PDB file of C-alpha atoms in Angstrom:
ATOM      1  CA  UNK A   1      26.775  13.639 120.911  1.00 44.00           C
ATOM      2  CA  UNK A   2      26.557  12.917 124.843  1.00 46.00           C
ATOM      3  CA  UNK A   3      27.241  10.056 126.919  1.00 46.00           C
ATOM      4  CA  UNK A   4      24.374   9.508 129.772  1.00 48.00           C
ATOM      5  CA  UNK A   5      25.252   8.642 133.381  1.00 43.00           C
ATOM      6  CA  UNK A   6      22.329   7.768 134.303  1.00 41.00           C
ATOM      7  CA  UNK A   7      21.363   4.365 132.170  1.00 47.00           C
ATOM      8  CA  UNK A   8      24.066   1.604 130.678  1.00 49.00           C
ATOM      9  CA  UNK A   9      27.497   2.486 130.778  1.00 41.00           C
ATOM     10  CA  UNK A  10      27.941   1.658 127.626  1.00 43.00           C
ATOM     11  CA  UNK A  11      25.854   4.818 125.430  1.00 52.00           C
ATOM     12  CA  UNK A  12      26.197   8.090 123.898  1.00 54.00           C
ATOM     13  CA  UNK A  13      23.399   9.459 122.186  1.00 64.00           C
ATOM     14  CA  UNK A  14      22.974  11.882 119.033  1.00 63.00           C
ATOM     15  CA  UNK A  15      19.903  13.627 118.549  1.00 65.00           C
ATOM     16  CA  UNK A  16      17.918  15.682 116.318  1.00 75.00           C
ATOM     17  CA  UNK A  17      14.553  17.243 117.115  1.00 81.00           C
ATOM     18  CA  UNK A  18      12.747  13.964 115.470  1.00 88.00           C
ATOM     19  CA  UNK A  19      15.780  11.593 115.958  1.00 90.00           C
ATOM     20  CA  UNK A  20      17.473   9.809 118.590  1.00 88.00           C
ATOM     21  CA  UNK A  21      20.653   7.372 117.700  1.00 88.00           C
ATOM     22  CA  UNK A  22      22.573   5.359 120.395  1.00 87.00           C
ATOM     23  CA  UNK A  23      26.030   3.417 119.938  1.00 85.00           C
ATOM     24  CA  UNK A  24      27.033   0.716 121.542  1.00 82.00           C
ATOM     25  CA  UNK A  25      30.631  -0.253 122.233  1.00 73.00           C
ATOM     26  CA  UNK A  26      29.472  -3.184 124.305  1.00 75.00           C
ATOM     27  CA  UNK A  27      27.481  -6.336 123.685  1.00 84.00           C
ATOM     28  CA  UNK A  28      26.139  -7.741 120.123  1.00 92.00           C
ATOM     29  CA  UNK A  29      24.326  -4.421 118.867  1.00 92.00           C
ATOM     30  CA  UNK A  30      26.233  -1.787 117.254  1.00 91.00           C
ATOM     31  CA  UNK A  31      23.582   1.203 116.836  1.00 92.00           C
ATOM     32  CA  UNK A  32      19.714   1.807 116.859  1.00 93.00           C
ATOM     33  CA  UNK A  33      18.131   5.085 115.916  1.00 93.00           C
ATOM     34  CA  UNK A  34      14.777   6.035 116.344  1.00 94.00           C
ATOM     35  CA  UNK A  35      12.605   8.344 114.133  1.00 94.00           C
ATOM     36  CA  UNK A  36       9.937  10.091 114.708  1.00 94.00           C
ATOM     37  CA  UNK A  37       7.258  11.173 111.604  1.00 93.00           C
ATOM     38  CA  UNK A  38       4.803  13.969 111.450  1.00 90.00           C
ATOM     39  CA  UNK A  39       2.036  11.306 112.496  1.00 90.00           C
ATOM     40  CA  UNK A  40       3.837  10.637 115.905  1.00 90.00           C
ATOM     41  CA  UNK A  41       4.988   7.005 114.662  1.00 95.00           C
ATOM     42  CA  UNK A  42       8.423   6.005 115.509  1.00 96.00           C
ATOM     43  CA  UNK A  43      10.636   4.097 113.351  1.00 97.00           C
ATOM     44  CA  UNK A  44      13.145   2.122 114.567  1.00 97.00           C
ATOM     45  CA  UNK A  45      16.506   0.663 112.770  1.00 97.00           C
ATOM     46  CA  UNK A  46      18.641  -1.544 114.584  1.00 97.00           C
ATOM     47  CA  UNK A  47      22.392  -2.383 113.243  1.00 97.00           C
ATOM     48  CA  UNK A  48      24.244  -5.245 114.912  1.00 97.00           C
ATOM     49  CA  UNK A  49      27.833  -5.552 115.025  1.00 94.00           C
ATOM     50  CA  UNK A  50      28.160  -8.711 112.191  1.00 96.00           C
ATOM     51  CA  UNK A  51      26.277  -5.930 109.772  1.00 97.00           C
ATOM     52  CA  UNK A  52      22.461  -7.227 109.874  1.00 97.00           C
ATOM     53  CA  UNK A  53      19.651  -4.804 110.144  1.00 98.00           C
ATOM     54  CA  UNK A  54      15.892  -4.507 111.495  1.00 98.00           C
ATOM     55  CA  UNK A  55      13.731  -2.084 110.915  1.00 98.00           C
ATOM     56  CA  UNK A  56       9.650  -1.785 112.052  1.00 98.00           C
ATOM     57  CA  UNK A  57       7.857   0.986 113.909  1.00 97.00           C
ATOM     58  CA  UNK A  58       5.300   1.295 116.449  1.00 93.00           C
ATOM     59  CA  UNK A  59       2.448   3.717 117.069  1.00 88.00           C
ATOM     60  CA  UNK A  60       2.806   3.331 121.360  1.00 85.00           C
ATOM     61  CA  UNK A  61       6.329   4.308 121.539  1.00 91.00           C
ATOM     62  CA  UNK A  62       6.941   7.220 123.715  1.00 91.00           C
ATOM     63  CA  UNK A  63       9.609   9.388 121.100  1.00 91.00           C
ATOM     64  CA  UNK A  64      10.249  11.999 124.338  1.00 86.00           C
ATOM     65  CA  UNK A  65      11.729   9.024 126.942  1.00 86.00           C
ATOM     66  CA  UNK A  66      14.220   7.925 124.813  1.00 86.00           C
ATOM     67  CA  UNK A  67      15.410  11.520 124.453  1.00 82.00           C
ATOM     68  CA  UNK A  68      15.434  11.927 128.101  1.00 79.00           C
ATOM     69  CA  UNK A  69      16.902   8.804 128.717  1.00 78.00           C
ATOM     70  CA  UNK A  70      18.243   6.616 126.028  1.00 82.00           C
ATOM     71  CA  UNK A  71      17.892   3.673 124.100  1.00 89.00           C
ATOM     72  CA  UNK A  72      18.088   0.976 126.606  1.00 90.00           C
ATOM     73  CA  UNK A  73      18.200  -2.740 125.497  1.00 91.00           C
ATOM     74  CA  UNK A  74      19.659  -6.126 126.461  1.00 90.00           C
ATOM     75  CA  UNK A  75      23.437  -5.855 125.274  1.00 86.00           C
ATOM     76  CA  UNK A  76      23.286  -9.461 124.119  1.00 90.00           C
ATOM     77  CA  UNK A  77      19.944 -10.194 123.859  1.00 93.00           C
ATOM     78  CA  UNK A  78      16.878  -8.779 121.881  1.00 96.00           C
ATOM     79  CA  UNK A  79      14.632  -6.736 124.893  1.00 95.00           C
ATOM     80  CA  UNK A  80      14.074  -2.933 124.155  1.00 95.00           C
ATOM     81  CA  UNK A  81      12.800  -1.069 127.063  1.00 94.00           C
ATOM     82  CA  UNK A  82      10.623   2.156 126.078  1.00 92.00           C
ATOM     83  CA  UNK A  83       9.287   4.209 128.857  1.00 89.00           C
ATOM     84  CA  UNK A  84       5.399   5.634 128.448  1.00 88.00           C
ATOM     85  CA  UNK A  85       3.963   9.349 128.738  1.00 83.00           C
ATOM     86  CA  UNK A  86       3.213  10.896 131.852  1.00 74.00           C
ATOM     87  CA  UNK A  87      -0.672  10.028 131.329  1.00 78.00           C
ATOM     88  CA  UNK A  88      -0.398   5.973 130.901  1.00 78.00           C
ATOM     89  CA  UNK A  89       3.038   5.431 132.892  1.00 83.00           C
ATOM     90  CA  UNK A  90       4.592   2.064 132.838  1.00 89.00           C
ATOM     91  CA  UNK A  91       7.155   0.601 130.391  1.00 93.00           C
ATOM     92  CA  UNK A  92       6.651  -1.459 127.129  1.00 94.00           C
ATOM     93  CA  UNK A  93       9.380  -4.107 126.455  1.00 96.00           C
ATOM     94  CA  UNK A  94       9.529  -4.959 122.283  1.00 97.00           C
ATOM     95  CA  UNK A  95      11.087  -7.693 120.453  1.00 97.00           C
ATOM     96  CA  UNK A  96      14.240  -5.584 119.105  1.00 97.00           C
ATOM     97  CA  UNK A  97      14.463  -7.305 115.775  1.00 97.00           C
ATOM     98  CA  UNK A  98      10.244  -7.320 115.101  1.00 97.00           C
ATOM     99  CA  UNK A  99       9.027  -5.017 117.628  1.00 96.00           C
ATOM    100  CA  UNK A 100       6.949  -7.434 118.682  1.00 97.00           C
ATOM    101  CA  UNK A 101       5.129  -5.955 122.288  1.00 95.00           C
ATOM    102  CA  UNK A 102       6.772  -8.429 124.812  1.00 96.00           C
ATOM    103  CA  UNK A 103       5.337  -7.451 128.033  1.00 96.00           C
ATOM    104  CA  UNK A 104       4.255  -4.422 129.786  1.00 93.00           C
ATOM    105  CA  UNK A 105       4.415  -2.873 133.270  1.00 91.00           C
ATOM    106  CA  UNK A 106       1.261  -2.839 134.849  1.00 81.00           C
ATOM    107  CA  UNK A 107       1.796   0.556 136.536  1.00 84.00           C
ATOM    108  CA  UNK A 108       1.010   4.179 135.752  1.00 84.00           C
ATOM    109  CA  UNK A 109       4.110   5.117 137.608  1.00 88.00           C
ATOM    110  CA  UNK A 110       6.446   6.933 135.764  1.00 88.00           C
ATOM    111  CA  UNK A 111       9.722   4.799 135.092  1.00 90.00           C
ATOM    112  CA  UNK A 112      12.664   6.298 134.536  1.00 86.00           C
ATOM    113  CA  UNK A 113      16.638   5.681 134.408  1.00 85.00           C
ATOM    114  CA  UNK A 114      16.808   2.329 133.381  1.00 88.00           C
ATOM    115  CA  UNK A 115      20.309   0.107 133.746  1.00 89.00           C
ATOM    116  CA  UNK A 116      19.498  -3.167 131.720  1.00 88.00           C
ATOM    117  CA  UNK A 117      21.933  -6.053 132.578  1.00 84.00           C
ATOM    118  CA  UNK A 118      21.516  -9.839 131.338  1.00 84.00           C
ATOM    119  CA  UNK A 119      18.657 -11.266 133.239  1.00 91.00           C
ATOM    120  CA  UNK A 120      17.393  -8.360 135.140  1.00 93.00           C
ATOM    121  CA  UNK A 121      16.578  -4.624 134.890  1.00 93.00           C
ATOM    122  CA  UNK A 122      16.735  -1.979 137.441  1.00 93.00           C
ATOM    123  CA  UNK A 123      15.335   1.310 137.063  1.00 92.00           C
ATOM    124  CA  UNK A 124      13.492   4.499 139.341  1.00 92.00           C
ATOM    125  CA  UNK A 125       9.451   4.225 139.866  1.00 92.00           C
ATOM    126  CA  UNK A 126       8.024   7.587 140.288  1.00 89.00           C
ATOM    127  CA  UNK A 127      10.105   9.394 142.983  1.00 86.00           C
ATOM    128  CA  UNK A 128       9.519   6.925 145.965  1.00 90.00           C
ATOM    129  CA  UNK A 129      11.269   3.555 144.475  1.00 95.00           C
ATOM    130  CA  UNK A 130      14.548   1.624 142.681  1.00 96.00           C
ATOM    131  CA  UNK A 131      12.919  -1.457 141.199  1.00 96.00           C
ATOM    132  CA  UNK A 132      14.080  -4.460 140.275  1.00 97.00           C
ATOM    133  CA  UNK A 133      12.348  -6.775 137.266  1.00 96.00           C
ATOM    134  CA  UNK A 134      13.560 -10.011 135.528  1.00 96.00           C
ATOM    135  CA  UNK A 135      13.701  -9.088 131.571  1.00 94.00           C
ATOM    136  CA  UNK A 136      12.479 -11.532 129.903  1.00 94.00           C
ATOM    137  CA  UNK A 137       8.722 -11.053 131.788  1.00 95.00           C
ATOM    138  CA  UNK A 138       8.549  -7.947 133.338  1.00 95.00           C
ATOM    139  CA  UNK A 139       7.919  -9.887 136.864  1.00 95.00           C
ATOM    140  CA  UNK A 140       9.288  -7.722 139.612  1.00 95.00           C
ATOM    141  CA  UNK A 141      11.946  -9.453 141.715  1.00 97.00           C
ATOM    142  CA  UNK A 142      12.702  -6.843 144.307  1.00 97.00           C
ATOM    143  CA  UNK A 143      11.856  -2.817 145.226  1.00 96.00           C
ATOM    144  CA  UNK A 144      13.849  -0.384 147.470  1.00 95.00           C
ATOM    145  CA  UNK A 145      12.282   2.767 148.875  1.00 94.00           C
ATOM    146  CA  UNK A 146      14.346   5.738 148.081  1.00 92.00           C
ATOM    147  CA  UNK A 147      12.290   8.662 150.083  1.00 88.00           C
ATOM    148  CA  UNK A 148      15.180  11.202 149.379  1.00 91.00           C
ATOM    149  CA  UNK A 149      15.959  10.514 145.936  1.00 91.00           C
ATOM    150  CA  UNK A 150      15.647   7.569 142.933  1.00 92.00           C
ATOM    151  CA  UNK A 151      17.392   9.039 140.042  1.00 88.00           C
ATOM    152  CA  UNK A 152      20.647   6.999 140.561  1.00 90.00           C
ATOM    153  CA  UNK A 153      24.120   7.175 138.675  1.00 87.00           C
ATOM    154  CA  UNK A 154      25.829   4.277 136.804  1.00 85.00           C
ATOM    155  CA  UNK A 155      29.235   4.092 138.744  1.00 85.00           C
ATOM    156  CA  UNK A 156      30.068   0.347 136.641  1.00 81.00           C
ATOM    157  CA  UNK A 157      28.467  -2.236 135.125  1.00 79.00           C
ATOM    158  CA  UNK A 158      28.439  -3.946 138.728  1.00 85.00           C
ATOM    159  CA  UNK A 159      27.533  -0.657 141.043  1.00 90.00           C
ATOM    160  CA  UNK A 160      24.703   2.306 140.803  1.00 92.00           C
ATOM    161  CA  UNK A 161      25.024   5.079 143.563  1.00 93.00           C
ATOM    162  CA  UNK A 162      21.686   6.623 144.699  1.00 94.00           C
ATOM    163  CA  UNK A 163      21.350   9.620 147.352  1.00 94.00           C
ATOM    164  CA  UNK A 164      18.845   7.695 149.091  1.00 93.00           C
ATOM    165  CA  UNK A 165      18.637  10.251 152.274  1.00 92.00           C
ATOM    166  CA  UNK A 166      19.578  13.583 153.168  1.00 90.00           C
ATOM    167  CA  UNK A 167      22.876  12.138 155.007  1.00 94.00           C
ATOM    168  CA  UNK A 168      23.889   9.116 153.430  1.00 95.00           C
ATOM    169  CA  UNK A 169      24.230   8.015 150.058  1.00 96.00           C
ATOM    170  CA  UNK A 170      24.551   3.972 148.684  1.00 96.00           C
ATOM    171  CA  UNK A 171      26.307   2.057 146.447  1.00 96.00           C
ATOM    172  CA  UNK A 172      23.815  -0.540 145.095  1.00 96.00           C
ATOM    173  CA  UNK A 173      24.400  -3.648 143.449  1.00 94.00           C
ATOM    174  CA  UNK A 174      21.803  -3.005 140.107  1.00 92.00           C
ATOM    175  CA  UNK A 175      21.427  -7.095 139.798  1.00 91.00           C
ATOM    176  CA  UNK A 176      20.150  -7.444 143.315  1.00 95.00           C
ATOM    177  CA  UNK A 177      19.833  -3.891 144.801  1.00 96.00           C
ATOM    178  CA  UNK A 178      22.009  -5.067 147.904  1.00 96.00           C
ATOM    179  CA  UNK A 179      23.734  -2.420 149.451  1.00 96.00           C
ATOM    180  CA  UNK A 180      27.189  -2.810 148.702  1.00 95.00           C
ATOM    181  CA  UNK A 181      28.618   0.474 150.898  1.00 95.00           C
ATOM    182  CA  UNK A 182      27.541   3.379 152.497  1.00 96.00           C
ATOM    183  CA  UNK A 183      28.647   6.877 151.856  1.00 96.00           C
ATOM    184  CA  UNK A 184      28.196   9.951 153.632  1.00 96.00           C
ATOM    185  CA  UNK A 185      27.082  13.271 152.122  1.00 95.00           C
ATOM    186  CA  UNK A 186      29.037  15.277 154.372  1.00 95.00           C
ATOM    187  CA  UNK A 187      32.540  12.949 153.255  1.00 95.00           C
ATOM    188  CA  UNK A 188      31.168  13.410 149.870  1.00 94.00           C
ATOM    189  CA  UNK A 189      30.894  17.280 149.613  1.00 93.00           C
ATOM    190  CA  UNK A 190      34.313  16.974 151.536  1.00 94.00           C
ATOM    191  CA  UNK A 191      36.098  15.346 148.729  1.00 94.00           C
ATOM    192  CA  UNK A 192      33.526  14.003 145.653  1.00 94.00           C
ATOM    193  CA  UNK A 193      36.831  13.250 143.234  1.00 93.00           C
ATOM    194  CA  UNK A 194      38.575  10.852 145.827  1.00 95.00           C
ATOM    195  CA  UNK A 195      35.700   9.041 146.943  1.00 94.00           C
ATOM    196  CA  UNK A 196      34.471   8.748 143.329  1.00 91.00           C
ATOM    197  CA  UNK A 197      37.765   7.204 141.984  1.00 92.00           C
ATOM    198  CA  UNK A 198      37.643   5.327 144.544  1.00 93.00           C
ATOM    199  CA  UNK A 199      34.440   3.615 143.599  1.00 92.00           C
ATOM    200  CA  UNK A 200      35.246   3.506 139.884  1.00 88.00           C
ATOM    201  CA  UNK A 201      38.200   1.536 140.759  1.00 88.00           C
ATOM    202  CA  UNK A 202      36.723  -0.952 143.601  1.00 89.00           C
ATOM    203  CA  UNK A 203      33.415  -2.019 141.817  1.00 86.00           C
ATOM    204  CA  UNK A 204      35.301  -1.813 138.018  1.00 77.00           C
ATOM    205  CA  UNK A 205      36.993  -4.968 140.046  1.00 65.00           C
ATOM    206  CA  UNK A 206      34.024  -6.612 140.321  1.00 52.00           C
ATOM    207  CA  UNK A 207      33.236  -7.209 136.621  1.00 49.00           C
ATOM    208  CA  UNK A 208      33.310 -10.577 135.202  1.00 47.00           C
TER     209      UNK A 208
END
């Protein structure tokens, strides 16, 4: 079992070489595992915290993100966000209790570390972007170019930090993608525990 740093806090992840189970010690959900069979179908079963189940499967589901990066879904709410193949890009969001296709990204980018929080979901496009899209339709709501570097940590639920250039690294808010700070690589090869304490403890402050 690992914990990911580069999605929702609140995951770890135990996997087999057809199987891929996240727990959740935050929000409504308590587990989902994903399966998948011989004839590249995925099963899904979801088990909430008050004991109810879903199960369905879908043909479309791209088995090889969710090892990559997780099981990412709405902590109190019923979006799962499954990354495509290399080939078709994009994301597919499904009903998590029918797996009902909700929307899709109409993009052959490749999307990758997602951080899902209540209304909106931030995540890397290709190598050149941090994205931000509204949940419930998949409209985008705001894009940063990242020329240096997309593939962002989780610091808290209220902070990512990116290495968006070769000298300067940010602190984004993942509701908004404002900047909240600037960091500099050279202070941050000087000393990477302090300043990262630091940030655990500032933005941690921030949570509602």
């Amino acid at each position: 079992m690992r914990r990911l740093s580069t999605c929702n806090t609140y995951i770890q992840i135990e996997e087999a070489p057809r199987l891929v189970k996240a727990f959740y010690s935050y929000g409504i959900h308590k587990s989902v595992e994903i399966t998948l069979t011989e004839d590249e179908i995925c099963h899904v079963e979801v088990l909430e915290q008050n004991g109810e189940r879903f199960r369905w499967s879908a043909k479309r589901m791209y088995f090889v993100g969710h090892q990559m990066y997780g099981i990412s879904l709405t902590p109190m709410g019923y979006r799962l966000f499954a990354q495509q193949d290399n080939r078709s890009g994009g994301m597919i969001c499904y009903d998590l209790r029918t797996g009902e296709e909700l929307w899709r990204l109409p993009t052959r980018a490749e999307i990758s570390c997602l951080f899902v929080g209540e209304e909106t979901l931030c995540c890397a496009k290709s190598r050149t972007s941090i994205v931000l899209y509204e949940v419930d339709t998949g409209k985008q709501l705001e894009e940063r170019k990242t020329p240096f570097d997309n593939r962002f940590t989780v610091l808290t639920e209220g902070a990512i930090f990116n290495h968006t250039s070769a000298r300067t690294w940010e602190v984004l808010n993942p509701r908004t993608l404002a900047v909240l700070e600037e960091v500099r690589d050279a202070d941050l090869m000087k000393d990477t525990g302090t300043i990262y304490r630091r940030l655990f403890a500032q933005y941690a402050r921030d949570l509602p």
